[in-house]
Coordinates of C-alpha atoms (C1' of nucleotides) in Angstrom, one line a residue:
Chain N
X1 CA 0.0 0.0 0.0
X2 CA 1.3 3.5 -0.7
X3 CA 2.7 5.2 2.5
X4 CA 0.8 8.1 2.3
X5 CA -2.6 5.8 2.1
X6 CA -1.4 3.9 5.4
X7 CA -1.3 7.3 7.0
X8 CA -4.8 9.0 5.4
X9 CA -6.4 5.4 6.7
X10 CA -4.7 5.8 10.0
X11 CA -6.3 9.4 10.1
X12 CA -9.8 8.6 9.3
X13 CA -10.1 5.8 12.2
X14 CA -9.4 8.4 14.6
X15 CA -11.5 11.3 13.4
X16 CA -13.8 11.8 10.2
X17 CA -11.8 14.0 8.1
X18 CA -12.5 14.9 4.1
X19 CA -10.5 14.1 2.1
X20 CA -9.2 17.3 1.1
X21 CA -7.9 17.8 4.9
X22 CA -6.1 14.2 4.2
X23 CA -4.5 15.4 1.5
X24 CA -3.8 18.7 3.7
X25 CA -2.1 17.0 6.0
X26 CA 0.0 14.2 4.2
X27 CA 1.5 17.0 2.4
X28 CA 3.4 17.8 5.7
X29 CA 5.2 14.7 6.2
X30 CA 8.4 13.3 4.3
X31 CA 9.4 10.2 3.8
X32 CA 12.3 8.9 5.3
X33 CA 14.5 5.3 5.5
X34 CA 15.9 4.1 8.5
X35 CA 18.6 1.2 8.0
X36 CA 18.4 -1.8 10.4
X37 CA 20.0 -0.6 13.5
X38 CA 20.3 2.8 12.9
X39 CA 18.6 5.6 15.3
X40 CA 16.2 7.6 14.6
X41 CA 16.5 9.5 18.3
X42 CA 19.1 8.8 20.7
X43 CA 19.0 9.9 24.4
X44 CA 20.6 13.0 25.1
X45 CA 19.5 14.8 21.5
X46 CA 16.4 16.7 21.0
X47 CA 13.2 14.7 19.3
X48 CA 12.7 17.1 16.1
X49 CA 9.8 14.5 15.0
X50 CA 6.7 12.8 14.8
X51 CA 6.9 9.6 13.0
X52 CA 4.2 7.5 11.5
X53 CA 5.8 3.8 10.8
X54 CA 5.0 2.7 6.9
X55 CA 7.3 -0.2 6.8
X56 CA 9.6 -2.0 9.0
X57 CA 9.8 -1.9 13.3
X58 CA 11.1 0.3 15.8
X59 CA 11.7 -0.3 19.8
X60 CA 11.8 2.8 21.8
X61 CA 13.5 2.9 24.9
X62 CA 15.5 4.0 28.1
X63 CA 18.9 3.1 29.2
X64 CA 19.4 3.6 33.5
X65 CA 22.7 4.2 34.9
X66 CA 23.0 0.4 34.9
X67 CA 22.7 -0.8 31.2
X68 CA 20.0 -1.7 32.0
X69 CA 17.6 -1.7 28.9
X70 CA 13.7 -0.6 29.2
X71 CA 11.5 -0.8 26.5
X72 CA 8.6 1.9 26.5
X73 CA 7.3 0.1 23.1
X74 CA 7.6 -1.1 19.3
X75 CA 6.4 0.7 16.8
X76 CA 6.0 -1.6 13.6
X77 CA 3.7 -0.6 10.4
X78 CA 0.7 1.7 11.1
X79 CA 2.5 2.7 14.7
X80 CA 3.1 6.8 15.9
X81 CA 6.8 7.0 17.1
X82 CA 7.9 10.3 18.6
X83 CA 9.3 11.0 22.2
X84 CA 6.5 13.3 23.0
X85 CA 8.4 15.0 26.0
X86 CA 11.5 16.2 23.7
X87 CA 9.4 17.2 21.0
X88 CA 7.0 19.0 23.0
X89 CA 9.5 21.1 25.3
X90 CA 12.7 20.7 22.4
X91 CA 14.5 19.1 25.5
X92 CA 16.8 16.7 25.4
X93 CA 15.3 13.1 25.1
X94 CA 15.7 10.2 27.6
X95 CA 15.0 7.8 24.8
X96 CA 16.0 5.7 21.7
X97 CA 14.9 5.2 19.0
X98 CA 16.1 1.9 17.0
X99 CA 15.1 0.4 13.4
X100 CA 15.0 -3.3 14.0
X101 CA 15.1 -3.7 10.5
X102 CA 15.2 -2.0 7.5
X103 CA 12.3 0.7 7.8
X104 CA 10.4 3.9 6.4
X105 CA 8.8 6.1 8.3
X106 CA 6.7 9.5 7.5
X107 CA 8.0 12.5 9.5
X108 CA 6.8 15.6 10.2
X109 CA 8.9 17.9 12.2
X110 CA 8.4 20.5 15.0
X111 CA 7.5 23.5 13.1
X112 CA 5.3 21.8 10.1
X113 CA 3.4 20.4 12.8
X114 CA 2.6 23.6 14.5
X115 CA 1.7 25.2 10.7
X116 CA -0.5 22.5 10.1
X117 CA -2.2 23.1 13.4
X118 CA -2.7 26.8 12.4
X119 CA -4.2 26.5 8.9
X120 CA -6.1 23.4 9.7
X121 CA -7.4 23.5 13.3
X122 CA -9.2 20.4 13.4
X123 CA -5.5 18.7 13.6
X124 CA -5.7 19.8 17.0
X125 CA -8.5 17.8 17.3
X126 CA -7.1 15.0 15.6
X127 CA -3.8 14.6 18.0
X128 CA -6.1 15.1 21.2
X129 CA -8.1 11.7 20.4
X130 CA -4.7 10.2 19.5
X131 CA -3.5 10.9 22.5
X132 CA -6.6 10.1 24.8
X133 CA -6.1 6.2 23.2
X134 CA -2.3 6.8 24.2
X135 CA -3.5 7.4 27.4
X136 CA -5.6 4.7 28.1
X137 CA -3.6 2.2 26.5
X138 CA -0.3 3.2 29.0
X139 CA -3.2 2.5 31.9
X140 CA -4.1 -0.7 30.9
X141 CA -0.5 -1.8 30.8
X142 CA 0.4 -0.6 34.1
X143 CA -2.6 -2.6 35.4
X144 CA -1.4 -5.8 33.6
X145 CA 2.0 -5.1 34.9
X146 CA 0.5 -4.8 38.3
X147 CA -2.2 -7.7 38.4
X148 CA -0.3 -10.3 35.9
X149 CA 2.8 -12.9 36.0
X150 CA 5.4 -12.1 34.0
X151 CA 4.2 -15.4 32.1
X152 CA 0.7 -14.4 31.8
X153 CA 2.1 -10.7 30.3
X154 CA 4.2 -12.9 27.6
X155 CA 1.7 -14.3 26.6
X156 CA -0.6 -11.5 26.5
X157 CA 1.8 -9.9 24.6
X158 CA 2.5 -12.4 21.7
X159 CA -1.4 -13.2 21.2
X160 CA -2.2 -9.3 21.1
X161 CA 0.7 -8.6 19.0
X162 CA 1.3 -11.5 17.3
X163 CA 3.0 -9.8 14.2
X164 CA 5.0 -7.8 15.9
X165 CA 6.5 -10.3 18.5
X166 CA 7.6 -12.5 15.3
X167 CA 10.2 -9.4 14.3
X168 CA 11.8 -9.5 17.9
X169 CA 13.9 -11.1 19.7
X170 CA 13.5 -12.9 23.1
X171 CA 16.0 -10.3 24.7
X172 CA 13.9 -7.3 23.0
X173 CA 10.5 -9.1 24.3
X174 CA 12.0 -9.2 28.0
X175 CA 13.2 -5.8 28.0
X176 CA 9.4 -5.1 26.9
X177 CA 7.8 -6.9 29.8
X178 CA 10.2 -6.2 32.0
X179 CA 12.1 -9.4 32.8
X180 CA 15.4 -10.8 32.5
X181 CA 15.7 -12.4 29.2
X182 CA 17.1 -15.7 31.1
X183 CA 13.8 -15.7 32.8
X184 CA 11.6 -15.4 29.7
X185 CA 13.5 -18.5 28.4
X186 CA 12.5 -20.4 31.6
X187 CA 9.2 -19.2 31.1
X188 CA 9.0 -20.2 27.5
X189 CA 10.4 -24.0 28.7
X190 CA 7.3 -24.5 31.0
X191 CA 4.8 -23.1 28.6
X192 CA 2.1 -26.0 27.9
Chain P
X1 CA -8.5 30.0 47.3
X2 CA -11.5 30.3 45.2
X3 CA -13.0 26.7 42.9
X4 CA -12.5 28.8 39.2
X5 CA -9.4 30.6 40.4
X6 CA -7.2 27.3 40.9
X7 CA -8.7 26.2 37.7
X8 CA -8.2 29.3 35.5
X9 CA -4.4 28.8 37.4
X10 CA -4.2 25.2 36.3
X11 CA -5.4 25.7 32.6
X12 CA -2.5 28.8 32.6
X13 CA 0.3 26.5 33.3
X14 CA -0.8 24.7 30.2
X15 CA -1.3 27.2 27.6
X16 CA -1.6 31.3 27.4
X17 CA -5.1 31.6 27.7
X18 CA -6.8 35.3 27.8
X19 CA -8.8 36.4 30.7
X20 CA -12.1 36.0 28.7
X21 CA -11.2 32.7 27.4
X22 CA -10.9 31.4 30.4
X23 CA -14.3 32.9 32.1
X24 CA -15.8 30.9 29.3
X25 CA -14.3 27.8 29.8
X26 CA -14.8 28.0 33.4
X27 CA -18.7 28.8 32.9
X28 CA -18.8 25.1 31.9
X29 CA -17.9 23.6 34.7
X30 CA -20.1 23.2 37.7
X31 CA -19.3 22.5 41.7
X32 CA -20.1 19.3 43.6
X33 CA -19.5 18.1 46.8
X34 CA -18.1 14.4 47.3
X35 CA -18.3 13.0 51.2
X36 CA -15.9 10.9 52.3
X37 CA -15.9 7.1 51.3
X38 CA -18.5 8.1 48.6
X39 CA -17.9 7.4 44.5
X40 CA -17.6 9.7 41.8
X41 CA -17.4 6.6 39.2
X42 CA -18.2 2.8 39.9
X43 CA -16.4 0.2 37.9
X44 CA -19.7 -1.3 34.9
X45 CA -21.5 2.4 34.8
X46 CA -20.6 5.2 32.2
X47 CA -18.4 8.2 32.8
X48 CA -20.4 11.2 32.3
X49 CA -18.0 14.0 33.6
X50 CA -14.4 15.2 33.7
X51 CA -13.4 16.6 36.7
X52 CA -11.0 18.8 38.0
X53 CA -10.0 18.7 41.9
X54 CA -10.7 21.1 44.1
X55 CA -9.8 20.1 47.7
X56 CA -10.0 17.0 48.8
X57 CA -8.3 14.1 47.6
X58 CA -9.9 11.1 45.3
X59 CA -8.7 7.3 44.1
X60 CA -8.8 5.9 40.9
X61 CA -8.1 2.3 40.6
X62 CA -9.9 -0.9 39.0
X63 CA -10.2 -4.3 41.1
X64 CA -10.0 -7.7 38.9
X65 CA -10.8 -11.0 39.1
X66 CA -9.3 -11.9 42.6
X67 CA -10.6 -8.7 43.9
X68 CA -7.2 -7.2 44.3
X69 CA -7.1 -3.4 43.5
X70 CA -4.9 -1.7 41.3
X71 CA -5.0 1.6 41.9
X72 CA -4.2 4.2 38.9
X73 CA -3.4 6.9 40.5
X74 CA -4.3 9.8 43.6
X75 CA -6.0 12.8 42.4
X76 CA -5.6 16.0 45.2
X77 CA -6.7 19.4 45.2
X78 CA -5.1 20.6 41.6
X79 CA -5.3 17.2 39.5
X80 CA -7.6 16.1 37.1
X81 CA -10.2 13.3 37.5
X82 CA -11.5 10.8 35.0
X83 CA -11.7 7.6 33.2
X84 CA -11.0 8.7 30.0
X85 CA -11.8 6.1 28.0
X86 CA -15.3 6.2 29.2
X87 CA -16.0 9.0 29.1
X88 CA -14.7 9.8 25.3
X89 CA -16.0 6.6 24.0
X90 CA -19.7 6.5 26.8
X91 CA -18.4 2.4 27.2
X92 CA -18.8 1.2 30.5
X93 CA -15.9 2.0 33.1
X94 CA -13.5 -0.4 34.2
X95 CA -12.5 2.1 37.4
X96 CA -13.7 3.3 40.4
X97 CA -13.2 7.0 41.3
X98 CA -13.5 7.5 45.2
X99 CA -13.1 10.7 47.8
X100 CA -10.6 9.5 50.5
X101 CA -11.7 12.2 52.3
X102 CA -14.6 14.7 52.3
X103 CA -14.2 17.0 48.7
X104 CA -14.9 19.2 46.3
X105 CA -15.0 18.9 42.2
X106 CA -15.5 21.2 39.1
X107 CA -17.4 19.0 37.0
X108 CA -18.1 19.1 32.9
X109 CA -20.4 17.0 31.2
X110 CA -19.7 15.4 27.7
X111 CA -22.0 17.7 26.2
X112 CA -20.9 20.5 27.4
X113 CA -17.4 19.9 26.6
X114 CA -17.9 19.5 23.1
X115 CA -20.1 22.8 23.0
X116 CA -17.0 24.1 24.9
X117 CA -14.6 22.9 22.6
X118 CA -17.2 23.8 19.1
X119 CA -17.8 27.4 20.9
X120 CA -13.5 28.3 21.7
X121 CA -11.6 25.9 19.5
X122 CA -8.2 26.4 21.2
X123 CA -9.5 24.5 24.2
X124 CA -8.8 21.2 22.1
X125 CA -5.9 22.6 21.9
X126 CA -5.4 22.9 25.2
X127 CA -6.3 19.3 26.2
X128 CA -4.2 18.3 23.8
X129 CA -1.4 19.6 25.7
X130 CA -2.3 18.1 29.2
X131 CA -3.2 14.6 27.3
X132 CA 0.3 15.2 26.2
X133 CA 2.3 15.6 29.2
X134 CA 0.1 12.9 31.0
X135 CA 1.5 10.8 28.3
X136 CA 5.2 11.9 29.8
X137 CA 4.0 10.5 33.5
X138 CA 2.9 7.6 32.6
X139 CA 5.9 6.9 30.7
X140 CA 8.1 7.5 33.1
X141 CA 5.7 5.6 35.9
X142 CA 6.3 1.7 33.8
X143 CA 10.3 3.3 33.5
X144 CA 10.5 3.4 37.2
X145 CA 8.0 0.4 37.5
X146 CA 10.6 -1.6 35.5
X147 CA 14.1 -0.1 36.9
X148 CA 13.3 0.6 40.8
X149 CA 12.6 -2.1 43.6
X150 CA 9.3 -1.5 45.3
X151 CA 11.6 0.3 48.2
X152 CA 13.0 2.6 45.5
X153 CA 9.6 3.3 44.2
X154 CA 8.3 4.0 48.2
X155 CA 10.4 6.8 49.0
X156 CA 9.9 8.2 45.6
X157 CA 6.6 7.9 45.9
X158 CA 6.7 9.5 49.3
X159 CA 9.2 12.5 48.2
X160 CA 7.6 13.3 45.2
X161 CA 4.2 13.4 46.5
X162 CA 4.5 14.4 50.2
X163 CA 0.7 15.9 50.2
X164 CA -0.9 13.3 48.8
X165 CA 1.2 10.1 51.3
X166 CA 0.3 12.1 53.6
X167 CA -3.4 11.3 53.5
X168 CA -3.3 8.1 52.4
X169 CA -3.1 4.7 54.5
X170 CA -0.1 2.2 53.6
X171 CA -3.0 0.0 51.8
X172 CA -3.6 2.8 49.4
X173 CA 0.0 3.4 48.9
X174 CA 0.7 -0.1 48.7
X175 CA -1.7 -0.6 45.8
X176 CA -0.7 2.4 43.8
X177 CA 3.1 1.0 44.1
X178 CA 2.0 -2.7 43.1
X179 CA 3.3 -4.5 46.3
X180 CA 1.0 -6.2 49.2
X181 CA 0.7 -3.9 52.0
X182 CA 2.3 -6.7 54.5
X183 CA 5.3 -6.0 52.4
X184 CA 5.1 -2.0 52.3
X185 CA 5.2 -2.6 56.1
X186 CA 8.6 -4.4 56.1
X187 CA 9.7 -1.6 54.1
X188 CA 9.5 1.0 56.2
X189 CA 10.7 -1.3 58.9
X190 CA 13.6 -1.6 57.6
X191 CA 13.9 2.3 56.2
X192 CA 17.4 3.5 57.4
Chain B
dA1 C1' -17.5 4.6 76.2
dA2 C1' -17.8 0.2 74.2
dA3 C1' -18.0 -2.5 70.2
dA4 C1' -16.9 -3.2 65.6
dA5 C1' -14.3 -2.5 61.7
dA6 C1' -10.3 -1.5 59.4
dA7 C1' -5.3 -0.7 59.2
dG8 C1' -0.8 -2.1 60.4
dT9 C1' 2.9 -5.6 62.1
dT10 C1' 5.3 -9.7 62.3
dG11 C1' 7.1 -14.4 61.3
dA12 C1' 7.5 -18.5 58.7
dA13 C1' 7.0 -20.9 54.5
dC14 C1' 6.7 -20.2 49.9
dA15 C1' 6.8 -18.4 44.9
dA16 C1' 8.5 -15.3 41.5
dG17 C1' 12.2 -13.4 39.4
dT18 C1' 17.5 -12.3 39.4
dT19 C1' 22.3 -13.1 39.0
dC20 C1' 26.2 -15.3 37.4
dA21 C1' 28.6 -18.4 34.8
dA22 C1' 29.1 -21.8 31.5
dC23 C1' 27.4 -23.5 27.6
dT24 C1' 25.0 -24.1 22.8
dA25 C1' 22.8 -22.2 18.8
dT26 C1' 22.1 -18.7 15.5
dA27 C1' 23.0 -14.8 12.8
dA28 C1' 26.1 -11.2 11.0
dA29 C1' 30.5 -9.8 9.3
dA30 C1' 34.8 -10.5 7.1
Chain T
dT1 C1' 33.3 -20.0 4.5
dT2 C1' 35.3 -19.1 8.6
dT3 C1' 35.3 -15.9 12.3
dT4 C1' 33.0 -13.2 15.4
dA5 C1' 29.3 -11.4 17.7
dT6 C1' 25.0 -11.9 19.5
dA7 C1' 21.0 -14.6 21.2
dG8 C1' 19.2 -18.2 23.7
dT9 C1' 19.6 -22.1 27.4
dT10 C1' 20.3 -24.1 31.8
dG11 C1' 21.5 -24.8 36.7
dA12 C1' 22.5 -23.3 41.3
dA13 C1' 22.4 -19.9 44.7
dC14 C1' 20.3 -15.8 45.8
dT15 C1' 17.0 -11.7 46.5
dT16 C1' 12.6 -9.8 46.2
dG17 C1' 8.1 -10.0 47.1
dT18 C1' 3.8 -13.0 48.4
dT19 C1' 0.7 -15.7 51.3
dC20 C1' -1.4 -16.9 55.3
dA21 C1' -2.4 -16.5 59.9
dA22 C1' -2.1 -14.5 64.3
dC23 C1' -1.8 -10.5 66.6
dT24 C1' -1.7 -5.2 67.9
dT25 C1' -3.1 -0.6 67.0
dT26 C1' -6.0 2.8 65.2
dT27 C1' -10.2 4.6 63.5
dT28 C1' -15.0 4.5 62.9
dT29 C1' -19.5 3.5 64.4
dT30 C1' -23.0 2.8 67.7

DNA sequence: AAAAAAAGTTGAACAAGTTCAACTATAAAA
DNA sequence: TTTTATAGTTGAACTTGTTCAACTTTTTTT
């Protein structure tokens, strides 16, 4: 599918815009490629961003003072990937921002977002129910990290995300559920 | 302090609103008294309001299965109140809002917020920007969630939000932190 | 003021998840 | 294709957090 299509469908399931406003808005982002294992955003630099994934898979996360690797999320095709803190205040961003594989992404940066949102108001709109699901999605998780195994959120993972999981590896699945990755192997073992 | 004044104060902080704009947004919102113990949302019915906080102090949490309780967060005087997904999408709730203590609440209907936001545009505008940085805290919440022990995540808890620890039982904290409470309690037994 | 309910404490046994180290398997690079 | 790097596996010892039950303390209700 054409990657400006991808991002008009994404659109229209959030809010019912014409077509013209589509066209409005696509004409904002630019395409970019992102080798396997190259950054998009790495901590420390400023977000200058809004990404839409067309092709390919990205893991955004967090490195602590001990190495120690924390995955906020993937982002494969039909996924937002931005670190909205950085890119709201232009501070410098606590996160990363890896291709997993060879990707392309639509991009819109700082300032053609906040033209857009003058000439065409409703985007405001637009980003305010994106970001309402964000919000509720980021609640949910917390509860399943509170009330669930590690197991159980595995494998709540790899049902609800079943083409995504595929494109990862168990390390990059344990850093997402927030487990060792020699744990998630034992798990794995004693799965019936 | 007066209700609309810490409100007009709150929606400041999150964009330059004029004097007038914020008399009208503020005319939407209406007062209500919670008592003690008493619920502003029960898990199964339909969110029918956003609220803001006025004094008081509420908790927002969901129970599962096994009847163990997750809570989502602590809302005091200056913190907003909601389950969002309800109330955008009128599905039934999976939370329950509750006054820990004896409060008071600017509340705005559905309706009226989207006469609110067709009336002055630049409030969506304006929620999009809180959505946003709520985004940011619950970000950061799985980060720590994922990097601190439950100790680490007690005395941030505890330094972060003196106010609000300071009206809650260790039950209440022990349930936003994701530990039993019979461990919180060997915790702060053992808190040097 | 007494009774009842809820919150907090403690110990002992247990379960979940980590750490470290050694190893095997797989994929990437030369 | 060989080398090298990275991912995955496994066991043993360990740490963190849970469960249950009995008990004490505090708060709420009557």
């Amino acid at each position: 599918m054409m990657p400006y299509q991808l991002l008009k469908d994404n659109l229209k399931r959030n809010l019912d815009l014409s077509s013209k406003e589509l066209e409005q808005i696509c004409s904002y982002f630019t395409t970019k490629e992102i080798k396997k294992k190259e950054f998009l955003l790495t901590q420390g630099s400023i977000c200058k961003f809004e990404g839409f994934v067309v092709q390919g898979c990205f893991r955004v996360f967090s490195l602590d003072k001990n190495g120690n690797d924390n995955t906020l999320y993937f982002a494969a095709k039909d996924w937002w990937l931005m670190d909205i803190d950085s890119f709201m205040n232009q501070s410098p961003s606590e996160l990363n921002i890896q291709a997993l594989e060879d990707s392309k992404v639509l991009l819109i940066s700082r300032e053609d977002k906040q033209a857009l949102c003058s000439s065409l108001p409703i985007v405001e709109k637009l980003f305010k129910i994106m970001f309402q699901k964000a919000i509720v999605s980021w609640q949910r998780r917390l509860i399943r990290n509170h009330s669930l195994t590690a197991k159980e959120r595995y494998l709540y993972f790899i049902n609800t995300y079943p083409n995504i999981s595929l494109k990862l590896t168990d390390k990059q699945i344990a850093g997402y559920l927030g487990i060792r990755h020699e744990f998630l192997s034992k798990i794995k073992k004693n799965k019936k």
